[in-house]
Coordinates of C-alpha atoms in Angstrom, one line a residue:
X11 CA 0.0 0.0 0.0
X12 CA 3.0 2.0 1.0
X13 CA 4.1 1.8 -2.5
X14 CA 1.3 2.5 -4.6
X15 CA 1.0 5.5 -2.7
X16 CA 4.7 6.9 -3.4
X17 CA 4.3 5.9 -7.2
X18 CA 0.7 7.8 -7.2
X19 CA 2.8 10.3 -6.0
X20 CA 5.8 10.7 -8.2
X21 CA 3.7 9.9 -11.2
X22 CA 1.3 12.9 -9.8
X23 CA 4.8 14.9 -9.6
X24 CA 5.6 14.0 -13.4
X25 CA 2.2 16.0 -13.9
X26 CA 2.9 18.7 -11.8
X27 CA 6.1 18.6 -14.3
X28 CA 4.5 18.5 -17.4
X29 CA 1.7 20.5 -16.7
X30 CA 4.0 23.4 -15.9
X31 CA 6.0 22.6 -19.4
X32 CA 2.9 22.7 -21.3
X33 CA 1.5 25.7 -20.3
X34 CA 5.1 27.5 -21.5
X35 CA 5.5 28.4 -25.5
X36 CA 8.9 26.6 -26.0
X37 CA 8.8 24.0 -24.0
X38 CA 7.1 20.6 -24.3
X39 CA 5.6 18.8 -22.1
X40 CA 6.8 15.4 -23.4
X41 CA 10.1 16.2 -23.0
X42 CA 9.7 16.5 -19.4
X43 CA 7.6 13.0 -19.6
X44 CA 10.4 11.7 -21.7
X45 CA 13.1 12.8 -18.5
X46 CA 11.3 11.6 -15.8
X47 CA 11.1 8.3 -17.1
X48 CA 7.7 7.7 -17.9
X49 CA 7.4 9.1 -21.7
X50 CA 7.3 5.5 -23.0
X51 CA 4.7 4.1 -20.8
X52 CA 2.4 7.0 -21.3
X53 CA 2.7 7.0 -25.2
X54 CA 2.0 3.4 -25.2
X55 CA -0.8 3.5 -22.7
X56 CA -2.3 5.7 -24.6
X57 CA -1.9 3.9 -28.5
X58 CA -3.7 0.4 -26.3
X59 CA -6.8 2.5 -26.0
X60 CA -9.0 0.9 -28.7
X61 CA -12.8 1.1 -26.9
X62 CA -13.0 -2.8 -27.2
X63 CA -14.5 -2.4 -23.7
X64 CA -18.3 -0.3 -24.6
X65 CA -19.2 -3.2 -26.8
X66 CA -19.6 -5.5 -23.3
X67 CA -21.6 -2.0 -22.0
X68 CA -24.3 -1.9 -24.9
X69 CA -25.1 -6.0 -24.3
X70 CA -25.2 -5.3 -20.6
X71 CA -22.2 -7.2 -19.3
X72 CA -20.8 -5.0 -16.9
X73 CA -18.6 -7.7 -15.6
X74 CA -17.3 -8.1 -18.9
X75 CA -17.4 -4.3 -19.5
X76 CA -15.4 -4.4 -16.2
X77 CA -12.7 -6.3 -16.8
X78 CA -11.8 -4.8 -20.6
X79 CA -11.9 -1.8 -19.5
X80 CA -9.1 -2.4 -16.2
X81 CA -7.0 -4.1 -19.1
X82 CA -7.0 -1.4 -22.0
X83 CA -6.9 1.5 -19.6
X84 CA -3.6 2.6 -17.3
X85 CA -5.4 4.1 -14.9
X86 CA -2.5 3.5 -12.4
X87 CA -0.7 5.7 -14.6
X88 CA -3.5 8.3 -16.1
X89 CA -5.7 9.6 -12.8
X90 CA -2.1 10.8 -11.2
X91 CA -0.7 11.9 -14.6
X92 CA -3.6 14.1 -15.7
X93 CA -4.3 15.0 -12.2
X94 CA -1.4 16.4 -12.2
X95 CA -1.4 17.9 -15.6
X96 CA -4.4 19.7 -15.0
X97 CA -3.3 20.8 -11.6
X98 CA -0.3 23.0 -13.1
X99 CA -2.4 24.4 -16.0
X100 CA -4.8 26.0 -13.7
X101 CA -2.4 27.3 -10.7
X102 CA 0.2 28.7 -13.5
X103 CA -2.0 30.1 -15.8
X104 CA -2.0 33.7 -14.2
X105 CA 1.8 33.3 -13.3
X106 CA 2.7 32.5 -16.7
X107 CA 0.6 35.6 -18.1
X108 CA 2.5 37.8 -15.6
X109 CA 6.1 36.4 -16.0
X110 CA 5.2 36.3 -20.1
X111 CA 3.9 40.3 -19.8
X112 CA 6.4 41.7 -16.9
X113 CA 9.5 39.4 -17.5
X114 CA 10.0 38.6 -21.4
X115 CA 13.3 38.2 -21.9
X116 CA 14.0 37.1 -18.5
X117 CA 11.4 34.1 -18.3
X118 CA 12.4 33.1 -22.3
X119 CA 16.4 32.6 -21.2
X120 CA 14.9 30.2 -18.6
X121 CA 12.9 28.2 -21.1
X122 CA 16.0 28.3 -23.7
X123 CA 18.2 26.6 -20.2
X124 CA 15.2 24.0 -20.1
X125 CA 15.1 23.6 -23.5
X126 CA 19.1 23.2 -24.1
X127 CA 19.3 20.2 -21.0
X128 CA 16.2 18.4 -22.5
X129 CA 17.7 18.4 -26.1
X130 CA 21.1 16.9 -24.4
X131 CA 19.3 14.1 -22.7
X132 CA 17.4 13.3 -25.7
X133 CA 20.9 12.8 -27.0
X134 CA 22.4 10.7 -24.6
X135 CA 18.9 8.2 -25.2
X136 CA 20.7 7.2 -28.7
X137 CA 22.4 4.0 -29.0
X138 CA 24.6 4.9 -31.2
X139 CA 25.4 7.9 -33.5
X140 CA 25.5 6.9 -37.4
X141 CA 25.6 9.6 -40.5
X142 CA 21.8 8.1 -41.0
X143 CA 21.2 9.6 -37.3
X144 CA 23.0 12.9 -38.4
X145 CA 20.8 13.5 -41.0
X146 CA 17.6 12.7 -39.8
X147 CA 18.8 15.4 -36.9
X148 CA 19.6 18.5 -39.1
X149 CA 16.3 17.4 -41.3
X150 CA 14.5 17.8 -38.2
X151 CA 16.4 21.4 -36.9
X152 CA 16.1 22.4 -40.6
X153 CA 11.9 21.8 -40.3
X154 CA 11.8 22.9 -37.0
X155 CA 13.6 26.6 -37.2
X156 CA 11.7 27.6 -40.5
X157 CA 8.3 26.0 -38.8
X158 CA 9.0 28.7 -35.7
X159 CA 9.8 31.4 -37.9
X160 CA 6.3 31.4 -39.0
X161 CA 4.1 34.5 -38.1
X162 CA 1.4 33.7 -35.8
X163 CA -1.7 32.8 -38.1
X164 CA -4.9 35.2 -37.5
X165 CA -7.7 33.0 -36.1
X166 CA -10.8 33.5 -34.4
X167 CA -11.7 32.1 -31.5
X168 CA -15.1 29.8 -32.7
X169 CA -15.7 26.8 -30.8
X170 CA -14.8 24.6 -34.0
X171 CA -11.7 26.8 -34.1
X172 CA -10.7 26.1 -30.5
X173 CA -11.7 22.3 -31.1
X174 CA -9.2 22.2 -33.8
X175 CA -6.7 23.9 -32.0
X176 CA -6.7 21.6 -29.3
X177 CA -6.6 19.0 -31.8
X178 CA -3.1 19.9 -33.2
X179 CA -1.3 21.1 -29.8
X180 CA -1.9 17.9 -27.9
X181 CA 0.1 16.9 -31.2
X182 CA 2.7 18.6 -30.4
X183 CA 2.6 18.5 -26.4
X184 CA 2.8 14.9 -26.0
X185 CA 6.4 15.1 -28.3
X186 CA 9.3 15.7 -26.6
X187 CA 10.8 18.8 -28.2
X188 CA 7.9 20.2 -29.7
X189 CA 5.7 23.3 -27.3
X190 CA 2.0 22.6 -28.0
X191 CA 1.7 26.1 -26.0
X192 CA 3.9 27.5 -28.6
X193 CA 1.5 25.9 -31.2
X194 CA -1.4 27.5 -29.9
X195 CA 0.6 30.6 -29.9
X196 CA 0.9 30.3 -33.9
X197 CA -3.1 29.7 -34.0
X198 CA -3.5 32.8 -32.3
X199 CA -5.2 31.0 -29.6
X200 CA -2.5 31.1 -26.5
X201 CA -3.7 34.2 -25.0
X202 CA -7.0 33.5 -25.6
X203 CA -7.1 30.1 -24.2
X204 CA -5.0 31.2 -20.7
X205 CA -7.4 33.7 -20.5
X206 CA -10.3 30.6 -20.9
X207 CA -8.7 28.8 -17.4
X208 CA -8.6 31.9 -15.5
X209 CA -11.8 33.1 -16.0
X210 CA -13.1 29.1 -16.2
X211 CA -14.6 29.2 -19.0
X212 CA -16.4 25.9 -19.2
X213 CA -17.7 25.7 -22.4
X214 CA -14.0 26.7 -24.2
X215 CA -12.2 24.7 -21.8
X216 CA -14.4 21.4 -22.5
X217 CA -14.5 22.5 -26.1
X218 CA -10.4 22.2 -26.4
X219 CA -10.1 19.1 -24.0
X220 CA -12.5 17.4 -26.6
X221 CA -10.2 18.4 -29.2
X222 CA -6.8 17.7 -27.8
X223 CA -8.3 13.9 -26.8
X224 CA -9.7 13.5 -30.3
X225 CA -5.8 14.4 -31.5
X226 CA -4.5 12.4 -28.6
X227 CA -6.2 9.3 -29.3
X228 CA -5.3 9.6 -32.8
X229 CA -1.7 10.5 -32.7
X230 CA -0.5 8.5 -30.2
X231 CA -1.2 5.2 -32.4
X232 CA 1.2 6.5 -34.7
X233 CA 3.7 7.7 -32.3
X234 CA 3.8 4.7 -29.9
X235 CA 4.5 2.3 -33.3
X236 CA 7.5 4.9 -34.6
X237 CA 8.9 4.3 -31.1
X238 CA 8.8 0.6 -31.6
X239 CA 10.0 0.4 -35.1
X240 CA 12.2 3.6 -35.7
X241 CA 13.2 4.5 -32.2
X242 CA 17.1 5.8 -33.2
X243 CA 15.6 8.0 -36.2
X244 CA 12.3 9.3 -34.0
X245 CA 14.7 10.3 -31.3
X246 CA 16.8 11.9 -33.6
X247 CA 14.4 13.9 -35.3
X248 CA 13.0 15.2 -32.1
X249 CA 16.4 16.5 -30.6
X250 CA 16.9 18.4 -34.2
X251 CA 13.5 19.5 -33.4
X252 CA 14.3 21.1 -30.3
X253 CA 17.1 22.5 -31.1
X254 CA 15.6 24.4 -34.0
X255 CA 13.1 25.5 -31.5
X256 CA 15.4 27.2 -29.8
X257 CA 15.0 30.1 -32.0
X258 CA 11.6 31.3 -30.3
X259 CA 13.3 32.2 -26.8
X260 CA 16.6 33.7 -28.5
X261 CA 14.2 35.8 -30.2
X262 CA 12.2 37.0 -27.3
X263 CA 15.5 37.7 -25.4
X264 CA 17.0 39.5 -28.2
X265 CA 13.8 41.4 -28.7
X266 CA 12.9 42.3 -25.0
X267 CA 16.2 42.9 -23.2
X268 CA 18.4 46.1 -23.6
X269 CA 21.8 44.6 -24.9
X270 CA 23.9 47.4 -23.6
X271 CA 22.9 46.8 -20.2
X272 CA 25.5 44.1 -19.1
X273 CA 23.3 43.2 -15.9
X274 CA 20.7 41.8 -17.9
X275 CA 23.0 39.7 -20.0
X276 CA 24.5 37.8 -17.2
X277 CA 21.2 37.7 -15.6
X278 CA 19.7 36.1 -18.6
X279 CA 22.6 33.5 -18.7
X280 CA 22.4 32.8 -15.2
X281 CA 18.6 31.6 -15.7
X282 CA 19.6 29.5 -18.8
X283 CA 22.5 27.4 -16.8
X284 CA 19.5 27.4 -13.9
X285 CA 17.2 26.0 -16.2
X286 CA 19.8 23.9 -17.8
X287 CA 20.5 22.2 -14.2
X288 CA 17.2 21.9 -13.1
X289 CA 16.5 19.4 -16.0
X290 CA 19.5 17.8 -15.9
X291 CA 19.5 17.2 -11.9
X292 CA 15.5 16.2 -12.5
X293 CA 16.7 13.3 -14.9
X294 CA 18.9 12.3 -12.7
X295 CA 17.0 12.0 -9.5
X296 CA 14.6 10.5 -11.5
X297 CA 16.2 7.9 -12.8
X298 CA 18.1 7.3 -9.4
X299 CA 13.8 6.6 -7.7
X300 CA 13.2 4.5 -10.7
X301 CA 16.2 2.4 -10.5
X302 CA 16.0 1.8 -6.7

């Protein structure tokens, strides 16, 4: 009992986590489930999910109906997880507003230290490092920095809009070096949709979450059989990825900090190599509770 109650709470933690990562333009959320251990589990927990178990419902065996659905769902691993998840979005949603309005430059060099570590321990996943492995990386920085270079597209904010948009950024927030929150940021919907969780916004926020487990449900089929199949190359791609995403902080910093004013330089590089540590330590005292 002891124990299921410490892995309900790390894997509640690992929310907490990813939450907080998903809510920040630049920073993925699976890249925080990928260095905590748990990224692997959660995309194929996910891809299992094949609703074998509302055929027993609709002939009225609820034992039946029980069993399937104990064995096709995690819920070991999902009612922490998205507890957690959901947890993060709604306490950080004003502080990420305020840091995002008040501290541009400041809060980006952190994300670009978070974003740097994640990228390196990505890297050290790889087996081995072949030309093949090369290649697939700079295809995917090459993608990656002209993708984020894109002007935000001018949306409204419709209900099949938001749907969509939810769609597509679970997409991106359940790959490790890919924001969703930067995603939505590019639909013209980020604002919008932080503005959605702190006013509650029921209908908007149920809208999105219908969305985002459409796309979920979807994409993780497809994700969960790449990591079986074509793990070297997928991880590959995704650290090019992130590293071509690193563009969207250095622009923000460059944009929103006064480059003759040497305090704010070394301030900003004191919050990358914070940011860099804190992901790098958090992989490693994860791994350390995992392997003990």
């Amino acid at each position: 009992m002891k124990t299921e109650f410490l892995d309900f709470i790390l894997i509640f933690l690992r929310g907490l986590f990813m939450g907080t990562a998903d809510i920040i333009p630049g920073v993925s959320g699976g890249t925080i489930a990928f260095i905590t251990g748990i990224y692997e589990r959660l995309v194929h927990g996910i891809g299992k999910i094949n609703f074998s178990f509302v055929k027993p419902l609709f002939k009225g065996d609820f034992s039946e109906f029980k069993t399937k659905l104990l064995e096709e769902i995690d819920f070991q691993l999902f009612i922490p997880l998205f507890s957690g998840i959901a947890v993060a979005m709604l306490l950080l949603s004003k502080v990420m507003g305020f840091l995002l309005e008040y501290f541009t430059a400041y809060t980006f060099a952190f994300f670009l230290g978070l974003i740097l570590a994640s990228s390196y321990i990505l890297y050290s996943q790889l087996v081995k490092v072949s030309p093949k492995i090369i290649i697939v990386l700079i295809i995917g920085f090459i993608l990656a920095f002209i993708f984020v270079g894109l002007n935000p597209i001018a949306t409204n904010h419709t209900l099949p809009i938001i749907f969509f948009s939810g769609m597509v950024a679970i997409c991106a927030m359940i790959l490790p070096g890919i924001s969703g929150a930067f995603i939505l940021v590019l639909l013209g919907q980020y604002k919008y949709m932080l503005n959605a969780l702190n006013t509650l916004n029921l209908v908007e926020i149920i809208t999105f979450c219908s969305g985002a487990l459409i796309g979920l449900l979807g994409f993780s089929k497809l994700l969960d059989y790449l990591l079986k199949h074509y793990r070297e190359f997928t991880l590959a791609s995704l650290i090019g990825v992130m590293l071509g995403t690193l563009k969207v902080p250095y622009d923000e910093i460059v944009a929103n900090i006064d480059l003759s004013n040497f305090v704010s330089i070394i301030l900003c590089l004191i919050l990358i190599i914070i940011g860099f540590l804190i992901i790098f330590v958090m992989e490693k005292k994860f791994n350390y509770i995992d392997n003990n």
